[in-house]
């Protein structure tokens, strides 16, 4: 163990923030750390929009399902997959960019996720807290309008950023054997590992909510994946130029 591994193992989502501002220097350091994440072929297919305007944060909080921390946090980072600069680079060389492929969509999506996670770790190392906001995908057209997002760019998630207001718990993860397979995929471990995790999560939720929430991981996953969600997203992505030829 070292300082980095201990920091990573302490990660928790923060949903209550002090009003203290995040300095420009700190924000720029965090984004510079994001830029040092691995990127496919040096494409760097991401952009982050730092939102501090209260009215804009309020509007984005509504999109995200009225999550109050989106409005409360000092800075909301909106992470976008972005191929627009790459199209410009191609044009500089007299080449028409072939953007509408599944491979390019995957490259851009993975690039922004890697960069954002670098930023999350950097922020936590500086004493800040974060929570990802996937709820922005509830209405990406409205996010696009609010933030003036151009073609070949799409917002993937937000990230609340600020100084934590009070402690928050570390949510248990799946048993390691459910995630780490050696030499080949082994689905045979799942039944026992998921049963163990269901028990762990039930106890966690009961303790965290003082008995008000009695559920398991399996029940949560059944609720999440048992019905379609955000079915409009494919149409939106094609509107933004991410066609899946």
GROMACS .gro file of C-alpha atoms in nm:
model
  245
    1UNK     CA    1   0.000   0.000   0.000
    2UNK     CA    2   0.106   0.359  -0.063
    3UNK     CA    3  -0.058   0.702  -0.062
    4UNK     CA    4  -0.208   0.653  -0.408
    5UNK     CA    5  -0.361   0.311  -0.342
    6UNK     CA    6  -0.495   0.424  -0.007
    7UNK     CA    7  -0.655   0.727  -0.172
    8UNK     CA    8  -0.819   0.510  -0.437
    9UNK     CA    9  -0.954   0.266  -0.180
   10UNK     CA   10  -1.108   0.553   0.019
   11UNK     CA   11  -1.310   0.685  -0.275
   12UNK     CA   12  -1.670   0.774  -0.200
   13UNK     CA   13  -1.933   0.984  -0.372
   14UNK     CA   14  -1.988   1.328  -0.215
   15UNK     CA   15  -2.333   1.485  -0.240
   16UNK     CA   16  -2.303   1.769   0.010
   17UNK     CA   17  -2.054   2.050  -0.042
   18UNK     CA   18  -1.927   2.350   0.148
   19UNK     CA   19  -1.983   2.686  -0.025
   20UNK     CA   20  -1.606   2.743  -0.054
   21UNK     CA   21  -1.499   2.815  -0.410
   22UNK     CA   22  -1.263   2.591  -0.603
   23UNK     CA   23  -0.977   2.814  -0.719
   24UNK     CA   24  -0.895   2.850  -1.088
   25UNK     CA   25  -0.546   2.717  -1.020
   26UNK     CA   26  -0.688   2.406  -0.857
   27UNK     CA   27  -0.938   2.352  -1.138
   28UNK     CA   28  -0.669   2.389  -1.402
   29UNK     CA   29  -0.442   2.146  -1.218
   30UNK     CA   30  -0.723   1.890  -1.208
   31UNK     CA   31  -0.790   1.926  -1.581
   32UNK     CA   32  -0.418   1.905  -1.661
   33UNK     CA   33  -0.414   1.575  -1.471
   34UNK     CA   34  -0.714   1.465  -1.676
   35UNK     CA   35  -0.520   1.543  -1.992
   36UNK     CA   36  -0.245   1.302  -1.888
   37UNK     CA   37  -0.481   1.005  -1.895
   38UNK     CA   38  -0.417   0.741  -2.157
   39UNK     CA   39  -0.579   0.824  -2.491
   40UNK     CA   40  -0.623   0.612  -2.802
   41UNK     CA   41  -0.362   0.711  -3.066
   42UNK     CA   42  -0.330   1.052  -2.896
   43UNK     CA   43  -0.678   1.142  -3.021
   44UNK     CA   44  -0.767   1.320  -2.692
   45UNK     CA   45  -1.134   1.304  -2.784
   46UNK     CA   46  -1.280   1.491  -2.488
   47UNK     CA   47  -1.375   1.836  -2.365
   48UNK     CA   48  -1.478   1.939  -2.014
   49UNK     CA   49  -1.708   2.236  -1.952
   50UNK     CA   50  -1.675   2.395  -1.607
   51UNK     CA   51  -2.010   2.541  -1.500
   52UNK     CA   52  -2.027   2.783  -1.207
   53UNK     CA   53  -2.321   3.002  -1.312
   54UNK     CA   54  -2.601   2.938  -1.059
   55UNK     CA   55  -2.879   2.958  -1.318
   56UNK     CA   56  -2.709   2.710  -1.548
   57UNK     CA   57  -2.639   2.471  -1.262
   58UNK     CA   58  -3.001   2.500  -1.155
   59UNK     CA   59  -3.122   2.415  -1.505
   60UNK     CA   60  -2.884   2.120  -1.526
   61UNK     CA   61  -2.999   1.997  -1.185
   62UNK     CA   62  -3.355   1.982  -1.320
   63UNK     CA   63  -3.235   1.776  -1.618
   64UNK     CA   64  -3.056   1.542  -1.377
   65UNK     CA   65  -3.375   1.470  -1.186
   66UNK     CA   66  -3.362   1.760  -0.940
   67UNK     CA   67  -3.042   1.641  -0.774
   68UNK     CA   68  -2.976   1.928  -0.533
   69UNK     CA   69  -2.598   1.874  -0.524
   70UNK     CA   70  -2.579   1.965  -0.893
   71UNK     CA   71  -2.701   2.311  -0.801
   72UNK     CA   72  -2.519   2.327  -0.467
   73UNK     CA   73  -2.166   2.230  -0.573
   74UNK     CA   74  -1.923   2.516  -0.645
   75UNK     CA   75  -1.828   2.371  -0.985
   76UNK     CA   76  -2.009   2.127  -1.212
   77UNK     CA   77  -1.783   1.968  -1.471
   78UNK     CA   78  -1.965   1.842  -1.779
   79UNK     CA   79  -1.754   1.581  -1.957
   80UNK     CA   80  -1.805   1.551  -2.331
   81UNK     CA   81  -1.682   1.304  -2.590
   82UNK     CA   82  -1.545   1.530  -2.864
   83UNK     CA   83  -1.426   1.455  -3.216
   84UNK     CA   84  -1.462   1.814  -3.341
   85UNK     CA   85  -1.093   1.904  -3.298
   86UNK     CA   86  -0.994   1.585  -3.477
   87UNK     CA   87  -1.213   1.686  -3.771
   88UNK     CA   88  -1.031   2.021  -3.777
   89UNK     CA   89  -0.693   1.844  -3.775
   90UNK     CA   90  -0.804   1.632  -4.069
   91UNK     CA   91  -0.921   1.942  -4.257
   92UNK     CA   92  -0.582   2.104  -4.195
   93UNK     CA   93  -0.432   1.815  -4.393
   94UNK     CA   94  -0.695   1.826  -4.667
   95UNK     CA   95  -0.862   1.506  -4.547
   96UNK     CA   96  -1.235   1.454  -4.496
   97UNK     CA   97  -1.285   1.294  -4.158
   98UNK     CA   98  -1.464   0.959  -4.145
   99UNK     CA   99  -1.637   1.009  -3.812
  100UNK     CA  100  -1.950   0.798  -3.838
  101UNK     CA  101  -1.819   0.460  -3.725
  102UNK     CA  102  -1.878   0.260  -3.410
  103UNK     CA  103  -1.501   0.244  -3.353
  104UNK     CA  104  -1.469   0.623  -3.343
  105UNK     CA  105  -1.766   0.646  -3.108
  106UNK     CA  106  -1.603   0.395  -2.874
  107UNK     CA  107  -1.267   0.577  -2.889
  108UNK     CA  108  -1.428   0.908  -2.795
  109UNK     CA  109  -1.640   0.756  -2.518
  110UNK     CA  110  -1.348   0.569  -2.360
  111UNK     CA  111  -1.116   0.870  -2.389
  112UNK     CA  112  -1.349   1.097  -2.192
  113UNK     CA  113  -1.411   0.834  -1.925
  114UNK     CA  114  -1.038   0.783  -1.869
  115UNK     CA  115  -0.976   1.159  -1.851
  116UNK     CA  116  -1.262   1.213  -1.606
  117UNK     CA  117  -1.140   0.942  -1.372
  118UNK     CA  118  -0.792   1.098  -1.370
  119UNK     CA  119  -0.959   1.425  -1.273
  120UNK     CA  120  -1.157   1.255  -0.996
  121UNK     CA  121  -0.843   1.108  -0.840
  122UNK     CA  122  -0.657   1.438  -0.873
  123UNK     CA  123  -0.945   1.625  -0.707
  124UNK     CA  124  -0.959   1.382  -0.415
  125UNK     CA  125  -0.583   1.408  -0.368
  126UNK     CA  126  -0.632   1.785  -0.323
  127UNK     CA  127  -0.896   1.740  -0.053
  128UNK     CA  128  -1.197   1.786  -0.279
  129UNK     CA  129  -1.490   1.552  -0.328
  130UNK     CA  130  -1.675   1.446  -0.642
  131UNK     CA  131  -1.983   1.262  -0.756
  132UNK     CA  132  -2.061   1.161  -1.114
  133UNK     CA  133  -2.395   1.275  -1.257
  134UNK     CA  134  -2.523   1.036  -1.520
  135UNK     CA  135  -2.864   1.202  -1.487
  136UNK     CA  136  -2.759   1.461  -1.746
  137UNK     CA  137  -2.840   1.193  -2.002
  138UNK     CA  138  -3.206   1.230  -1.909
  139UNK     CA  139  -3.226   1.509  -2.167
  140UNK     CA  140  -2.907   1.554  -2.367
  141UNK     CA  141  -3.077   1.784  -2.614
  142UNK     CA  142  -3.144   2.031  -2.332
  143UNK     CA  143  -2.786   1.999  -2.205
  144UNK     CA  144  -2.667   2.058  -2.561
  145UNK     CA  145  -2.879   2.373  -2.582
  146UNK     CA  146  -2.775   2.506  -2.242
  147UNK     CA  147  -2.404   2.456  -2.307
  148UNK     CA  148  -2.396   2.532  -2.681
  149UNK     CA  149  -2.254   2.188  -2.764
  150UNK     CA  150  -2.160   2.158  -3.134
  151UNK     CA  151  -2.168   1.866  -3.379
  152UNK     CA  152  -1.938   1.569  -3.311
  153UNK     CA  153  -1.958   1.639  -2.937
  154UNK     CA  154  -2.188   1.481  -2.681
  155UNK     CA  155  -2.205   1.520  -2.301
  156UNK     CA  156  -2.162   1.186  -2.124
  157UNK     CA  157  -2.193   1.283  -1.757
  158UNK     CA  158  -2.143   1.561  -1.510
  159UNK     CA  159  -1.913   1.570  -1.209
  160UNK     CA  160  -1.990   1.776  -0.900
  161UNK     CA  161  -1.672   1.921  -0.754
  162UNK     CA  162  -1.610   2.092  -0.422
  163UNK     CA  163  -1.507   2.059  -0.059
  164UNK     CA  164  -1.706   1.787   0.120
  165UNK     CA  165  -1.953   1.896   0.387
  166UNK     CA  166  -1.919   1.622   0.647
  167UNK     CA  167  -1.822   1.256   0.609
  168UNK     CA  168  -1.978   1.007   0.371
  169UNK     CA  169  -1.946   0.630   0.365
  170UNK     CA  170  -1.750   0.410   0.126
  171UNK     CA  171  -1.991   0.185  -0.065
  172UNK     CA  172  -1.883  -0.182  -0.071
  173UNK     CA  173  -1.783  -0.329  -0.406
  174UNK     CA  174  -1.828  -0.675  -0.553
  175UNK     CA  175  -1.599  -0.945  -0.413
  176UNK     CA  176  -1.268  -0.942  -0.597
  177UNK     CA  177  -1.321  -1.294  -0.733
  178UNK     CA  178  -1.624  -1.168  -0.925
  179UNK     CA  179  -1.410  -0.916  -1.110
  180UNK     CA  180  -1.058  -1.060  -1.128
  181UNK     CA  181  -1.045  -1.370  -1.349
  182UNK     CA  182  -0.715  -1.544  -1.422
  183UNK     CA  183  -0.615  -1.676  -1.766
  184UNK     CA  184  -0.976  -1.701  -1.889
  185UNK     CA  185  -1.328  -1.582  -1.812
  186UNK     CA  186  -1.489  -1.782  -1.530
  187UNK     CA  187  -1.863  -1.727  -1.491
  188UNK     CA  188  -1.880  -2.013  -1.246
  189UNK     CA  189  -1.781  -1.786  -0.957
  190UNK     CA  190  -2.076  -1.552  -1.002
  191UNK     CA  191  -2.356  -1.730  -0.818
  192UNK     CA  192  -2.171  -1.743  -0.485
  193UNK     CA  193  -2.005  -1.403  -0.529
  194UNK     CA  194  -2.332  -1.224  -0.610
  195UNK     CA  195  -2.511  -1.395  -0.322
  196UNK     CA  196  -2.236  -1.276  -0.089
  197UNK     CA  197  -2.255  -0.924  -0.230
  198UNK     CA  198  -2.635  -0.914  -0.197
  199UNK     CA  199  -2.595  -0.989   0.173
  200UNK     CA  200  -2.323  -0.723   0.211
  201UNK     CA  201  -2.526  -0.456   0.033
  202UNK     CA  202  -2.845  -0.533   0.224
  203UNK     CA  203  -2.660  -0.485   0.552
  204UNK     CA  204  -2.496  -0.167   0.418
  205UNK     CA  205  -2.827  -0.010   0.312
  206UNK     CA  206  -3.005  -0.105   0.632
  207UNK     CA  207  -2.729   0.051   0.842
  208UNK     CA  208  -2.695   0.360   0.623
  209UNK     CA  209  -3.069   0.434   0.622
  210UNK     CA  210  -3.145   0.316   0.976
  211UNK     CA  211  -3.361   0.036   0.842
  212UNK     CA  212  -3.557   0.241   0.589
  213UNK     CA  213  -3.404   0.082   0.280
  214UNK     CA  214  -3.413  -0.296   0.256
  215UNK     CA  215  -3.275  -0.402  -0.080
  216UNK     CA  216  -2.992  -0.592  -0.247
  217UNK     CA  217  -2.763  -0.542  -0.543
  218UNK     CA  218  -2.956  -0.798  -0.746
  219UNK     CA  219  -3.284  -0.616  -0.682
  220UNK     CA  220  -3.127  -0.284  -0.784
  221UNK     CA  221  -2.985  -0.433  -1.104
  222UNK     CA  222  -3.320  -0.594  -1.187
  223UNK     CA  223  -3.488  -0.257  -1.144
  224UNK     CA  224  -3.227  -0.080  -1.357
  225UNK     CA  225  -3.203  -0.329  -1.643
  226UNK     CA  226  -3.556  -0.470  -1.633
  227UNK     CA  227  -3.692  -0.192  -1.852
  228UNK     CA  228  -3.556   0.034  -2.127
  229UNK     CA  229  -3.399   0.364  -2.025
  230UNK     CA  230  -3.323   0.679  -2.226
  231UNK     CA  231  -3.420   0.515  -2.553
  232UNK     CA  232  -3.386   0.848  -2.733
  233UNK     CA  233  -3.006   0.858  -2.691
  234UNK     CA  234  -2.920   0.681  -3.018
  235UNK     CA  235  -3.125   0.933  -3.218
  236UNK     CA  236  -2.959   1.219  -3.030
  237UNK     CA  237  -2.611   1.082  -3.098
  238UNK     CA  238  -2.686   1.055  -3.468
  239UNK     CA  239  -2.807   1.415  -3.464
  240UNK     CA  240  -2.466   1.508  -3.320
  241UNK     CA  241  -2.283   1.326  -3.599
  242UNK     CA  242  -2.207   0.999  -3.421
  243UNK     CA  243  -2.360   0.769  -3.682
  244UNK     CA  244  -2.315   0.396  -3.642
  245UNK     CA  245  -2.236   0.275  -3.994
   0.00000   0.00000   0.00000
